[in-house]
Every structure is written in C-alpha cells, then in structure tokens.
Coordinates of C-alpha atoms and ligand atoms in Angstrom, one line a residue:
M1 CA 25.0 -34.9 -13.6
K2 CA 27.6 -32.7 -11.7
S3 CA 28.4 -32.6 -8.3
F4 CA 29.7 -29.4 -6.2
E5 CA 33.0 -31.0 -6.4
T6 CA 33.5 -30.5 -10.3
L7 CA 32.0 -27.3 -10.1
G8 CA 35.7 -25.4 -8.8
L9 CA 34.2 -25.0 -5.6
A10 CA 36.1 -24.9 -2.4
P11 CA 35.9 -28.2 -0.3
G12 CA 34.9 -26.4 3.1
L13 CA 32.3 -24.3 0.8
V14 CA 31.0 -28.2 -0.6
Q15 CA 30.9 -29.4 2.7
S16 CA 28.9 -26.5 4.3
V17 CA 26.2 -27.4 1.3
Q18 CA 26.4 -31.5 2.2
L19 CA 25.4 -30.3 5.7
L20 CA 22.9 -28.6 4.1
G21 CA 21.8 -31.5 2.7
F22 CA 22.1 -30.2 -1.1
E23 CA 23.7 -33.5 -2.9
T24 CA 22.9 -32.3 -6.4
P25 CA 23.7 -28.8 -7.7
T26 CA 20.2 -27.5 -9.1
P27 CA 20.7 -26.2 -13.0
I28 CA 21.4 -22.3 -12.5
Q29 CA 23.6 -23.4 -10.0
E30 CA 25.4 -25.9 -12.1
K31 CA 25.4 -23.5 -14.6
A32 CA 26.6 -20.3 -12.9
I33 CA 28.7 -21.4 -10.4
P34 CA 31.8 -21.8 -12.7
V35 CA 31.2 -18.6 -14.6
L36 CA 30.8 -16.4 -11.3
L37 CA 33.6 -18.2 -9.4
K38 CA 36.2 -16.4 -12.6
G39 CA 35.0 -13.4 -11.0
T40 CA 35.8 -11.3 -14.4
R41 CA 32.3 -10.9 -16.1
D42 CA 28.7 -9.6 -15.4
F43 CA 26.3 -11.8 -15.2
V44 CA 22.2 -11.9 -15.8
G45 CA 20.5 -14.8 -14.5
L46 CA 16.7 -15.0 -15.8
A47 CA 15.6 -17.1 -12.4
Q48 CA 12.7 -17.4 -9.9
T49 CA 13.1 -17.7 -6.1
G50 CA 13.4 -21.6 -5.4
T51 CA 15.6 -22.4 -7.8
G52 CA 18.2 -22.1 -6.1
K53 CA 19.7 -18.5 -7.2
T54 CA 20.8 -17.9 -3.7
A55 CA 24.1 -20.3 -3.6
A56 CA 24.8 -19.6 -6.9
F57 CA 25.7 -16.3 -6.4
G58 CA 26.8 -16.8 -2.6
L59 CA 29.0 -19.7 -2.9
P60 CA 31.1 -18.0 -5.7
L61 CA 30.7 -14.3 -3.3
L62 CA 32.2 -16.8 -0.6
E63 CA 35.2 -18.0 -2.6
L64 CA 36.3 -14.3 -4.6
I65 CA 36.5 -12.5 -1.0
D66 CA 39.0 -12.1 0.8
D67 CA 38.5 -13.1 3.8
K68 CA 41.7 -11.2 5.5
S69 CA 41.0 -7.9 4.3
K70 CA 38.2 -6.4 6.5
N71 CA 36.7 -4.1 3.7
T72 CA 33.2 -4.3 2.1
Q73 CA 33.8 -6.2 -1.2
A74 CA 30.4 -7.3 -2.3
L75 CA 27.3 -5.6 -2.4
V76 CA 23.5 -8.4 -2.2
L77 CA 20.4 -5.7 -3.1
A78 CA 17.6 -7.4 -2.0
P79 CA 13.8 -5.6 -2.6
T80 CA 12.7 -6.9 0.7
R81 CA 14.0 -7.5 4.8
E82 CA 12.8 -10.6 4.3
L83 CA 14.9 -11.5 1.4
G84 CA 17.8 -9.5 2.8
M85 CA 17.6 -11.8 6.0
Q86 CA 17.1 -14.9 4.4
I87 CA 20.5 -14.1 2.1
T88 CA 22.4 -13.3 5.1
S89 CA 20.9 -16.4 6.7
D90 CA 21.9 -19.1 3.5
L91 CA 25.9 -16.8 3.5
E92 CA 25.8 -17.5 7.1
T93 CA 25.3 -21.6 6.7
F94 CA 27.3 -21.4 3.6
T95 CA 30.1 -20.4 5.7
E96 CA 30.0 -23.3 8.3
K97 CA 32.9 -25.2 7.2
Y98 CA 34.9 -22.8 5.0
K99 CA 36.1 -19.3 6.5
P100 CA 34.6 -17.1 8.9
F101 CA 33.6 -14.0 7.5
N102 CA 31.7 -10.6 8.4
I103 CA 28.0 -10.7 6.6
V104 CA 26.2 -7.6 7.9
A105 CA 22.5 -7.7 7.0
V106 CA 20.9 -3.7 6.4
Y107 CA 17.0 -3.4 6.3
G108 CA 14.6 -0.7 7.3
G109 CA 12.2 -1.6 10.1
A110 CA 15.5 -2.2 12.7
S111 CA 18.0 -0.2 14.8
I112 CA 19.5 2.0 12.2
S113 CA 22.2 2.5 15.0
E114 CA 23.0 -1.5 15.5
Q115 CA 23.0 -2.0 12.1
I116 CA 25.6 1.4 11.4
R117 CA 27.8 -0.3 14.2
K118 CA 27.9 -3.8 12.9
V119 CA 29.2 -1.7 9.5
K120 CA 31.6 -0.4 11.1
R121 CA 33.5 -3.4 12.7
G122 CA 34.3 -4.3 8.8
A123 CA 31.8 -5.7 7.1
Q124 CA 32.9 -7.6 3.8
I125 CA 29.5 -8.6 2.8
I126 CA 26.7 -6.3 2.9
V127 CA 23.0 -7.1 2.4
A128 CA 20.8 -4.7 1.9
T129 CA 17.2 -3.6 1.1
P130 CA 17.9 -0.3 -1.1
G131 CA 15.8 2.2 1.4
R132 CA 17.7 1.4 4.0
L133 CA 21.2 1.6 2.4
I134 CA 20.5 4.6 1.2
D135 CA 19.9 6.0 4.7
L136 CA 23.4 4.8 5.4
I137 CA 25.0 6.2 2.4
D138 CA 23.3 9.7 3.4
R139 CA 24.6 9.6 7.0
K140 CA 28.2 8.4 5.4
A141 CA 27.9 5.5 8.3
I142 CA 29.1 3.0 5.0
N143 CA 31.6 2.8 2.4
L144 CA 31.2 1.1 -1.1
S145 CA 34.7 2.3 -3.0
T146 CA 36.0 -1.4 -2.2
V147 CA 33.0 -3.1 -3.3
K148 CA 34.3 -5.6 -6.1
Y149 CA 31.0 -7.6 -6.8
V150 CA 27.2 -5.9 -6.6
V151 CA 24.2 -8.6 -6.5
L152 CA 21.1 -7.4 -7.4
D153 CA 18.5 -10.1 -6.6
E154 CA 15.5 -9.6 -7.7
A155 CA 16.1 -7.1 -9.6
D156 CA 12.3 -6.8 -11.2
E157 CA 10.6 -6.9 -7.7
M158 CA 13.0 -3.8 -6.6
L159 CA 11.9 -2.0 -9.8
N160 CA 8.2 -2.5 -8.9
M161 CA 8.9 -1.9 -5.6
G162 CA 10.0 2.1 -7.2
F163 CA 13.7 1.3 -6.5
K164 CA 15.1 2.6 -9.5
E165 CA 16.1 6.3 -8.6
D166 CA 17.7 4.3 -5.1
I167 CA 19.5 1.8 -7.2
D168 CA 21.4 4.4 -9.7
K169 CA 22.4 6.0 -6.3
I170 CA 23.6 3.5 -4.7
L171 CA 25.6 2.1 -7.5
S172 CA 27.4 5.3 -8.0
F173 CA 28.9 5.0 -4.6
T174 CA 30.7 2.0 -5.9
P175 CA 33.7 1.8 -8.3
E176 CA 33.2 1.4 -12.3
E177 CA 35.6 -1.4 -11.7
K178 CA 33.0 -4.4 -11.0
N179 CA 31.3 -7.2 -11.7
T180 CA 27.6 -6.4 -11.3
W181 CA 25.6 -9.8 -11.3
L182 CA 21.7 -9.4 -12.1
F183 CA 19.1 -12.0 -10.9
S184 CA 15.3 -11.4 -12.0
A185 CA 12.5 -13.6 -12.4
T186 CA 11.2 -11.6 -15.7
M187 CA 12.5 -9.0 -18.0
P188 CA 11.1 -5.8 -18.5
R189 CA 12.2 -2.8 -20.0
E190 CA 13.3 -1.5 -16.8
V191 CA 16.1 -4.1 -16.0
R192 CA 16.8 -4.3 -19.6
A193 CA 18.0 -0.9 -19.3
I194 CA 20.0 -1.6 -15.8
M195 CA 21.8 -4.2 -17.5
K196 CA 22.1 -1.3 -20.5
N197 CA 23.3 0.9 -18.2
Y198 CA 25.4 -0.7 -15.6
M199 CA 26.7 -3.9 -17.3
T200 CA 29.4 -5.0 -20.0
D201 CA 28.6 -8.0 -22.2
P202 CA 27.1 -9.9 -19.2
F203 CA 26.7 -13.3 -19.3
E204 CA 23.2 -14.6 -19.6
L205 CA 21.4 -17.6 -18.6
T206 CA 17.8 -18.5 -18.3
V207 CA 16.6 -21.2 -16.1
G208 CA 12.8 -22.7 -16.3
E209 CA 10.4 -20.8 -17.7
Q210 CA 10.4 -17.0 -18.1
H211 CA 7.8 -15.6 -15.5
V212 CA 5.1 -12.8 -17.3
G213 CA 4.3 -11.5 -13.8
N214 CA 2.5 -11.9 -10.4
V215 CA 0.0 -14.3 -11.9
N216 CA -1.7 -13.9 -8.1
I217 CA -2.4 -10.5 -9.0
E218 CA -6.0 -10.3 -10.4
H219 CA -6.5 -7.1 -12.5
F220 CA -9.8 -5.2 -12.8
Y221 CA -11.4 -1.6 -13.5
V222 CA -14.5 -0.1 -12.6
M223 CA -16.1 2.5 -15.2
V224 CA -17.0 5.5 -13.3
Q225 CA -17.6 8.8 -14.2
E226 CA -15.0 11.1 -12.8
R227 CA -17.8 13.2 -9.6
D228 CA -18.5 9.5 -8.7
K229 CA -15.2 8.2 -7.8
Y230 CA -15.3 8.4 -4.1
L231 CA -19.1 7.3 -4.0
A232 CA -17.8 4.6 -6.0
L233 CA -14.6 3.8 -4.3
K234 CA -16.9 3.5 -0.7
R235 CA -19.4 1.3 -2.4
I236 CA -16.1 -1.0 -3.3
L237 CA -15.6 -0.5 0.2
D238 CA -18.5 -1.6 1.5
F239 CA -18.8 -4.3 -0.9
T240 CA -15.6 -5.8 0.7
P241 CA -16.1 -5.8 4.8
D242 CA -12.5 -7.6 5.2
I243 CA -10.6 -5.6 2.7
F244 CA -7.0 -4.7 4.1
G245 CA -6.6 -2.3 1.4
L246 CA -3.9 0.5 -0.5
I247 CA -5.6 3.3 -2.3
F248 CA -3.0 5.3 -4.2
C249 CA -3.9 8.8 -5.2
R250 CA -2.0 11.2 -7.7
T251 CA -1.3 13.9 -5.5
R252 CA -0.4 14.9 -1.6
I253 CA -3.7 16.7 -1.6
D254 CA -5.6 14.2 -3.2
T255 CA -4.6 11.4 -0.7
Q256 CA -4.7 14.0 2.1
R257 CA -8.7 14.8 1.2
V258 CA -10.0 11.0 0.5
A259 CA -8.2 9.9 3.7
E260 CA -9.7 13.1 5.6
M261 CA -13.2 12.2 3.9
L262 CA -12.7 8.4 4.5
M263 CA -12.3 9.6 8.2
K264 CA -15.1 11.1 8.2
D265 CA -17.4 8.3 6.7
G266 CA -16.5 6.2 9.7
Y267 CA -13.9 4.3 7.8
N268 CA -10.8 3.4 9.9
A269 CA -8.5 5.0 7.3
D270 CA -5.2 7.2 7.1
S271 CA -2.9 9.0 4.7
L272 CA 0.6 8.5 3.6
H273 CA 2.4 11.3 1.3
G274 CA 5.3 13.8 1.7
D275 CA 3.6 16.0 3.8
L276 CA 4.1 14.1 6.9
T277 CA 7.1 14.0 8.7
Q278 CA 9.1 11.1 9.1
Q279 CA 7.4 10.9 12.4
Q280 CA 4.1 10.5 11.1
R281 CA 4.8 8.6 8.4
D282 CA 6.6 5.9 10.5
R283 CA 3.4 6.1 13.3
V284 CA 1.3 5.4 10.3
M285 CA 3.3 2.8 8.5
M286 CA 3.3 0.6 12.2
K287 CA -0.4 1.4 12.1
F288 CA -0.9 -0.3 8.7
R289 CA 1.6 -2.8 9.1
Q290 CA 0.1 -3.6 12.8
K291 CA -3.5 -3.8 11.1
A292 CA -4.5 -1.8 13.1
L293 CA -5.1 0.5 10.5
Q294 CA -7.7 -0.8 7.3
I295 CA -6.8 1.6 4.6
L296 CA -4.3 3.4 3.5
V297 CA -4.2 6.3 1.0
A298 CA -0.8 6.7 -0.7
T299 CA 0.7 8.9 -3.1
D300 CA 3.4 6.5 -5.4
V301 CA 6.1 8.3 -3.9
A302 CA 5.3 7.7 -0.2
A303 CA 4.1 4.0 -0.6
R304 CA 7.5 3.2 -2.7
G305 CA 9.1 -0.1 -1.3
I306 CA 6.3 -0.7 1.1
D307 CA 6.5 -4.6 1.7
V308 CA 3.3 -5.3 4.1
E309 CA 2.2 -8.9 3.9
D310 CA -1.4 -9.5 3.7
I311 CA -2.8 -6.1 1.6
T312 CA -6.1 -7.5 -0.3
H313 CA -6.8 -4.7 -2.3
V314 CA -4.7 -1.9 -4.6
I315 CA -7.2 0.2 -5.7
H316 CA -6.0 3.0 -8.2
L317 CA -8.5 6.2 -7.7
N318 CA -6.6 8.1 -10.5
M319 CA -4.8 6.4 -13.1
P320 CA -1.1 6.9 -12.7
D321 CA 0.7 8.8 -15.7
E322 CA 3.3 6.4 -16.1
M323 CA 3.0 2.7 -16.3
E324 CA 5.4 1.8 -14.4
F325 CA 3.9 3.3 -11.6
Y326 CA 0.8 0.7 -12.0
T327 CA 3.0 -2.1 -11.2
H328 CA 5.0 -0.7 -8.4
R329 CA 1.2 0.1 -6.9
S330 CA -0.5 -3.3 -7.8
G331 CA 2.9 -5.3 -7.0
R332 CA 2.1 -4.1 -3.4
T333 CA -0.7 -6.8 -3.0
A334 CA -0.4 -10.7 -3.8
R335 CA 3.0 -10.5 -1.8
A336 CA 4.5 -13.8 -0.4
G337 CA 2.2 -15.8 -2.7
K338 CA -1.1 -14.3 -1.6
K339 CA -3.4 -13.9 -3.8
G340 CA -4.7 -10.2 -4.3
I341 CA -7.0 -7.9 -6.5
S342 CA -5.9 -4.3 -8.5
I343 CA -8.9 -2.5 -9.1
A344 CA -8.0 0.6 -11.3
M345 CA -10.5 3.7 -11.1
V346 CA -11.3 4.8 -14.5
S347 CA -13.1 7.1 -16.5
K348 CA -13.9 6.9 -19.9
H349 CA -10.8 8.4 -21.9
D350 CA -8.6 6.6 -19.3
L351 CA -9.7 3.5 -20.9
M352 CA -6.8 3.7 -23.1
K353 CA -4.9 3.4 -20.2
V354 CA -6.1 -0.2 -19.5
R355 CA -5.5 -1.3 -23.1
Q356 CA -1.8 -0.2 -22.3
I357 CA -1.7 -2.2 -19.5
E358 CA -3.3 -5.1 -21.2
K359 CA -0.5 -5.3 -24.0
S360 CA 2.2 -4.6 -21.3
M361 CA 0.8 -7.3 -18.5
K362 CA -0.3 -9.5 -21.4
S363 CA -3.0 -10.4 -19.8
T364 CA -6.6 -8.9 -19.7
V365 CA -7.8 -6.1 -16.9
K366 CA -11.2 -7.2 -16.2
R367 CA -14.3 -5.0 -16.2
M368 CA -15.6 -5.0 -12.6
M369 CA -19.3 -3.0 -12.2
V370 CA -19.5 -0.7 -9.4
P371 CA -21.9 -2.4 -6.4
T372 CA -25.3 -1.8 -6.5
G373 CA -26.7 -0.8 -3.0
A374 CA -28.5 -3.7 -3.1
E375 CA -25.7 -5.5 -3.3
V376 CA -23.9 -3.9 -0.7
C377 CA -26.4 -4.5 1.4
Q378 CA -25.9 -8.1 1.0
K379 CA -22.7 -8.6 1.1
Q380 CA -22.8 -6.3 4.6
L381 CA -26.0 -8.3 5.8
L382 CA -24.2 -11.5 5.0
A383 CA -20.6 -10.2 6.7
L384 CA -22.9 -9.7 9.7
M385 CA -24.5 -13.1 9.9
H386 CA -20.9 -14.3 9.6
K387 CA -19.3 -12.4 12.5
V388 CA -23.0 -14.0 14.5
R389 CA -21.6 -17.1 13.4
E390 CA -18.0 -16.8 14.6
V391 CA -18.4 -14.6 17.8
K392 CA -16.8 -15.8 20.7
V393 CA -19.7 -16.4 23.4
N394 CA -18.3 -15.7 26.8
E395 CA -20.2 -18.2 28.5
G396 CA -19.0 -18.0 32.2
E397 CA -19.7 -13.9 32.3
I398 CA -22.8 -14.0 30.0
A399 CA -24.3 -16.3 31.8
E400 CA -25.5 -14.1 34.8
F401 CA -27.0 -11.3 32.0
L402 CA -29.0 -14.3 30.3
P403 CA -32.1 -14.7 32.4
A404 CA -33.4 -10.7 31.7
V405 CA -32.5 -11.3 28.5
Y406 CA -34.7 -14.2 27.7
E407 CA -37.2 -12.9 29.9
E408 CA -37.3 -9.4 27.5
L409 CA -37.4 -11.4 24.2
N410 CA -39.6 -14.6 25.1
D411 CA -42.7 -13.7 23.2
L412 CA -40.5 -13.7 19.9
T413 CA -40.1 -16.2 17.3
K414 CA -37.0 -17.9 16.3
Q415 CA -37.5 -15.9 12.8
D416 CA -38.6 -12.3 14.5
L417 CA -35.4 -12.4 16.5
I418 CA -33.5 -12.7 13.5
K419 CA -34.8 -10.3 11.6
R420 CA -34.6 -7.8 14.3
F421 CA -31.2 -8.3 15.3
A422 CA -30.0 -8.3 11.4
S423 CA -32.1 -4.8 11.0
I424 CA -30.3 -2.7 13.6
E425 CA -27.3 -2.5 11.4
F426 CA -28.9 -3.4 8.4
N427 CA -31.2 -0.9 8.4
R428 CA -28.3 1.9 8.5
F429 CA -27.3 0.3 5.4
L430 CA -30.4 0.2 3.8
D431 CA -31.2 3.7 4.3
Y432 CA -28.3 4.5 3.1
Y433 CA -28.5 2.8 0.2
R434 CA -32.3 2.7 -0.3
N435 CA -32.8 3.9 -4.4
A436 CA -29.1 4.6 -4.5
P437 CA -28.0 5.4 -8.3
D438 CA -25.9 3.2 -10.6
L439 CA -22.4 4.3 -10.6
N440 CA -20.8 2.8 -13.5
G441 CA -19.6 5.3 -15.9
D442 CA -21.8 4.2 -19.0
Q443 CA -25.3 3.4 -17.5
K444 CA -27.6 5.8 -17.7
R445 CA -29.4 6.7 -14.2
S446 CA -32.1 4.3 -13.6
D447 CA -34.4 7.0 -12.1
G448 CA -33.7 9.2 -15.2
R449 CA -32.8 12.0 -13.3
A450 CA -29.4 13.9 -14.4
D451 CA -27.8 13.3 -11.1
G452 CA -29.6 9.9 -9.8
H453 CA -30.5 9.9 -6.1
R454 CA -26.8 11.1 -4.2
D455 CA -25.5 10.4 -1.5
Q456 CA -26.6 13.1 1.1
S457 CA -22.5 14.1 1.8
E458 CA -22.2 14.5 -2.1
R459 CA -24.4 17.2 -2.7
S460 CA -23.4 20.6 -3.2
S461 CA -25.2 24.0 -2.7
G462 CA -23.7 25.6 -5.7
G463 CA -21.3 27.9 -4.5
T464 CA -17.9 26.9 -4.2
R465 CA -17.3 25.2 -1.6
F466 CA -13.6 25.2 0.6
F467 CA -11.6 22.7 2.3
I468 CA -9.5 24.3 5.1
N469 CA -7.1 22.1 7.2
L470 CA -8.3 23.9 10.8
G471 CA -11.6 22.8 12.4
K472 CA -12.7 21.9 16.2
M473 CA -9.7 20.7 17.1
D474 CA -8.1 23.8 16.8
G475 CA -10.7 25.8 19.0
L476 CA -12.9 27.1 16.0
D477 CA -16.5 27.1 15.8
K478 CA -19.0 29.1 13.4
S479 CA -18.2 32.5 14.6
K480 CA -14.1 32.1 15.2
M481 CA -14.7 30.5 11.4
L482 CA -16.2 33.3 9.9
E483 CA -13.6 35.9 11.7
L484 CA -10.8 33.9 10.2
I485 CA -12.0 34.0 7.0
D486 CA -12.7 37.7 7.2
E487 CA -9.3 38.4 8.6
Y488 CA -7.7 36.5 5.5
T489 CA -10.2 37.5 2.9
G490 CA -12.4 40.7 4.1
L491 CA -15.1 38.5 3.2
E492 CA -18.0 39.0 5.7
K493 CA -20.8 36.7 7.2
K494 CA -23.0 37.5 4.4
D495 CA -20.7 36.1 1.6
V496 CA -19.8 33.0 3.7
G497 CA -22.5 30.3 3.2
L498 CA -22.5 26.9 4.8
I499 CA -20.4 26.3 7.3
D500 CA -19.3 22.4 7.9
L501 CA -16.9 21.8 11.1
M502 CA -15.3 19.1 12.1
G503 CA -12.7 18.0 13.9
A504 CA -9.1 18.8 12.4
Y505 CA -10.9 20.4 9.2
S506 CA -13.5 22.2 7.9
F507 CA -15.7 23.0 4.8
F508 CA -17.2 26.4 3.8
E509 CA -19.1 28.1 0.6
V510 CA -18.8 31.3 -0.5
D511 CA -20.2 32.8 -3.7
K512 CA -18.3 31.4 -7.0
N513 CA -17.3 35.2 -7.6
L514 CA -15.9 35.7 -4.4
A515 CA -13.6 32.7 -4.4
D516 CA -10.9 34.0 -5.9
K517 CA -10.9 36.1 -3.0
V518 CA -10.5 33.1 -0.9
I519 CA -7.7 31.3 -2.6
K520 CA -5.7 34.6 -2.5
G521 CA -6.6 36.1 0.9
F522 CA -5.2 32.6 2.4
V523 CA -2.4 32.3 0.6
G524 CA 0.9 32.4 3.2
A525 CA -1.8 31.9 6.2
E526 CA -0.7 30.9 9.4
L527 CA -2.4 30.0 12.8
Q528 CA -0.2 29.4 15.9
G529 CA 3.1 28.7 13.7
R530 CA 0.6 26.3 11.8
Q531 CA 0.7 26.9 7.9
V532 CA -3.3 27.1 6.8
R533 CA -4.2 25.2 3.9
V534 CA -7.4 26.5 1.7
E535 CA -8.4 24.5 -1.2
V536 CA -11.6 24.4 -3.2
T537 CA -12.8 20.6 -3.0
E538 CA -15.3 19.0 -5.3
G539 CA -15.2 16.1 -2.8
R540 CA -18.5 17.5 -0.9
S541 CA -17.8 15.7 1.6
S542 CA -19.7 16.3 4.6
G543 CA -23.0 15.5 5.7
S544 CA -23.5 19.4 4.8
S545 CA -26.8 20.7 4.8
S546 CA -27.1 22.8 1.6
A547 CA -28.8 26.1 0.4
A548 CA -32.0 24.3 0.5
G549 CA -32.0 23.6 4.4
R550 CA -31.3 20.4 4.8
S551 CA -30.1 19.3 8.4
S552 CA -26.1 18.8 8.7
E553 CA -26.8 15.8 10.3
A554 CA -27.9 14.3 7.1
P555 CA -28.0 10.0 7.8
R556 CA -24.4 8.6 8.5
P557 CA -23.7 5.9 6.4
R558 CA -23.5 2.9 8.7
K559 CA -21.6 1.2 11.1
R560 CA -18.7 -0.2 9.3
I561 CA -18.6 -4.3 10.0
F562 CA -15.9 -6.1 10.0
S563 CA -16.5 -9.9 9.7
N564 CA -12.7 -11.1 8.7
K565 CA -12.0 -12.9 12.4
K566 CA -8.5 -11.6 12.4
F567 CA -9.9 -7.8 11.9
S568 CA -12.4 -8.6 14.6
D569 CA -10.6 -10.5 17.2
N570 CA -10.0 -9.8 20.9
K571 CA -7.9 -6.6 20.0
G572 CA -10.9 -4.6 20.2
D573 CA -13.1 -2.6 18.2
R574 CA -10.4 -1.1 16.6
F575 CA -11.9 -1.6 13.0
H576 CA -15.5 -0.2 13.7
R577 CA -16.4 3.1 13.1
K578 CA -14.7 5.8 16.0
R579 CA -17.7 7.9 15.1
R580 CA -21.2 5.7 17.1
Ligands
LIG1 P1 16.6 -20.0 -3.7 O1 16.2 -20.3 -5.1 O2 18.2 -20.0 -3.5 O3 15.2 -19.4 -2.6 O4 16.8 -21.5 -3.0 C1 15.6 -22.3 -2.9 C2 15.1 -23.4 -2.1 O5 16.0 -24.4 -2.8 C3 16.7 -23.0 -0.3 O6 15.3 -23.6 0.8 C4 17.7 -23.6 -0.9 O7 18.2 -24.1 0.3 C5 16.9 -24.8 -1.5 N1 18.3 -25.1 -2.0 C6 19.3 -24.3 -2.7 N2 20.4 -25.4 -3.7 C7 19.6 -26.7 -3.4 C8 20.4 -28.3 -4.0 N3 21.3 -28.1 -4.6 N4 19.8 -29.2 -3.4 C9 18.9 -29.4 -2.6 N5 18.0 -27.9 -2.3 C10 18.6 -26.5 -2.2

C-alpha cells in the first residue's frame, strides 16, 4: 500500500494530511495524485462523494500553484454552496503545514460585496458555485484569464441543477491553455458532452461502483386528464399534509396562475418565475428556504440551481419537453442523503415521456393513483389526530380556563368528545370531498356522469372566462371592473357575465363570440403604470356562481392541516390557510 510520501507530494502537504489523520491515501488519491501533480493533462474522475476526491485534486492543486503570484490560478466549480464551503475549508486545512494561500469561496446567499473585496485582494484559488460566479463575471469583479487549472466537481450534479449554460459561459472566460479536471459520480450524456467540448485526451479514472443516479428519489406518475390536473394536484397536496414541495409548470403564465389558484384555495403557496424582479425572487426564495412557504410553483428556468434542503416532493404539473429538465427538476428533492418523491402528472399522450424517463434512468417510474376523496379525508383526519397528540399543552396558562371548559362538556362521553372534536375540522373536508369523482385519467366516472361531481370551484358557465391581474387590492369593485372592460374593449354591462373579484386578481366572463374583443382590447393596457394582463383561463378557479345562479360563496375547501411538528411549531400558524 502506498503512503502519501510516495505519491510525490511536498512534505508540508504530507504533514498537513497526517495532522488530519489521513494515514494512507484512498484509491482515488493513490491513482489521481501522481497524474495530476504533473500538471500536464486533463483528467476525469468517476467518483462519488466520500471517496476522498477533494484531497485527490486539492493536494496537487496546492502543489502546482505559485504562492508568489497573486493571480487567480485555479478555479474550482461546485454545484452547491455547502460543497463549495466544504472544499474551501478542506483546502485551507491542507495548507496548514505548507505555504499560505489565498483561497476565496464565492457562493450565493451571502454578501456579494464582501466576496468581491476578498477576490480583489488577490485570490489564488477561487472556489465557486456557477450562479454567483456569473454574477461576479458580469460585474467585472473577477479575472479568470490567468487560470491554469479548472476543477469541475460533481459535474453531473451541476448539470442536473441546470448550470450547463453558466459553465459554458464561465469556461469561455478562462484561457484555452489550461488543465480541466472533472469529477462526477455518474457519466450521463451531458457530462460526456462537456468532456468532448472542453477536454483533450483526458486521463480517465473510475473508482468504486458507478452510480446510476440519485437512488433516494422515488419516481411516480399519475395519469389524469388535462382538465382535471389542478383538481388532482389539490388531492395530492391534501393527501400529503406535511409536503414541502416544488411544483413545476412549463410557462410563466401557468406558474403564476397555479400559484394564485392555490393561494386562493387556502394553500401556503407562491410562485417563482422570470416575470418577478430579483428582489421579489429573493423574497420568495427566502420564505421557501425558511419553510415559511410550503409550496413553491416554479418554471424550469427560475428554479435552476435551487438548493433547498428537505424538499419532500417535486411535482411536474406539465411534463417538460426535454428529458434533461426532468432530471433537473427531480434532483431538487432528496438532497444531502435525504429521501424524496417525484410525481409527474401526465395525460395519456404523455405516457411516452414516462417510458423515456424510465429508459434514461434505467429504473421504473411507478404509477400512483390520484387519491380518492375518502382517502384524503382519512389522511387528513389522521393528520389532525396526530397534531392533537403532539400539541404542546401550556399547562400554566390554560389551567385557569379549564374548569369552565370541563363544565361545558361534562355530560359528554370520551367517545362523543372525540367525535365532535374531530368533526369540527373534518366536516369541511367531508363536505368538499363527498362524492368527489375518480380523477385517474383512464377511469370511468363512477357516477356515470360525463363530468362527475366536480369541485364547485371548477365549474364554468359556458362563456369564455378571463383572468385579469387586477383585483380588490387595486380598488376595483364590480362597477369599476365593468368600466375598465368597457374602456378597453367597448363591451357593455350586458355583454359581461360573471365577475369574480379576488384580492390581487379577478375573473370575468363574456360570451364566446366576444372573447376576441377582450383579448385585442387589453393588449398593451396599463393601469397606474402597471401592465394589465388578461388571459383566457381554463382554470375556472374561483368559487364562482355560474349562470345557473350558484352562490359565489361555494363551500371553501377546508382548512389546511399540518401535522408535522416542523411545520406547526411555535413559529405560529404560518402554514395554515390565511383565509379563515
Ligand atoms: P471527499 O470524498 O473528498 O468528500 O472525502 C470524504 C471524507 O473522507 C472527508 O471527511 C475526508 O476528510 C476523508 N478523507 C479523505 N481522504 C482520506 C484519507 N486518505 N484517509 C482518511 N480519510 C480521508
């Protein structure tokens, strides 16, 4: 067995690793260090985290870098801030008994000006996540023209997170003449493409078993008709009270709309898409990171690189056109060794895509049935009971109120009490889900009706229904809305059917034949400097009355119940529906 001395490392580096308790090199260190120390070849290491790959590239890097020059000579790219920080700290430890180096970590979520200051002081090695590095490049705060060594660590993960374009851009700022060292746990087509485009005759090394992908993600699909997707999504959410999830839509408009519908229906949701300002995006992401937000609806582009721990579910409301995006999306769950679930909501004609995923992942995507109404009720009831069991009783403060409570309930048996107590919350679910149809796409409606019993909030009255991004918060009431419609489209009161005013947005209906007038009329419309957005909506999302005259206060679905301690701790009720 080789020792660190025999690998050709400088004595200071050997002493540093000995201080760390590294006695013998790991297989990747034994094979990679002598090759990399030469500093003459590109390198590909197929190795997972835990194999000692950081020292395998870190030790040769420190040996090859000129400590007398302040130029940036090495760039290490890592997919996440955590890995970036880990690499930086490892590199610093390796220099303990060696020469001092200026190693700077550059990653998102921390002060950029502080990082710029550190880089400007002369960073010989920069360890960066791609997104933040691009920011620095765009601000011309970094000079990569003197880089001699580029390390792409966990390359497959960087590509999974959607950093392909960022990597291309970053590499275009580095000189042609450099060595590129790539480490990856898997070797998908995209990693091969990087090798082909950026590396010359690399030395290839495989250590340990090849990984096929994140085995901690369980992949499911539900088959559901296009028109039932939103309802099915709500079923899944209701069936998973502790979800901390990311929902993907294909377009910004869908993303915004689904998030708005979910919010209106009482879910703790928000959206992330390209129409938001950076500040708005940061705010949403902060809420999500802090788990003050339970469901984030996002576009592929906006969610690129999201690295939030503990995401339990990724739901694909539409399947992406490119398989690669499916991997990016699913990879947002099951981070840091945790388990995660990916659910693709597909219509019959999307089944092909499911088969393609299976083929490319070499594993099965199992079918999940959309839960029935009864199953949701059962699940919610148990979640409520779990919450009752877990609730922290504030003995001191509640004591003085209890005698009156006992007095009020003293003639009820234990069973009666439980029944009544459970019913307070449960009745809403029961009302909502009573006679709920089977939403599985290939099932016949059990009640024989073409449409089954639909959620009140999903009915339409036959006209064309429009979404408009203005609501009560903009000072609109029904007559003002009619004026607005008249002003932009020339349509009169008699042409406009139902108007549903919400907080930040509204819905209105007009006869199908007049729909074109609405679309054309609102093009370029602005209200107090704000762009007015009007779109035909399929969602039929409001608890609306229809031409048949149903009450616009159709039964609200229910309260959200979160049994998970993490989500219902003393930070308050932030996961509960806002609308009570
Ligand atoms: P890595 O794959 O670089 O993330 O390393 C995984 C873990 O193994 C880290 O905690 C390292 O400190 C440790 N390690 C790396 N090389 C050795 C070695 N030669 N002997 C003992 N531990 C090591």
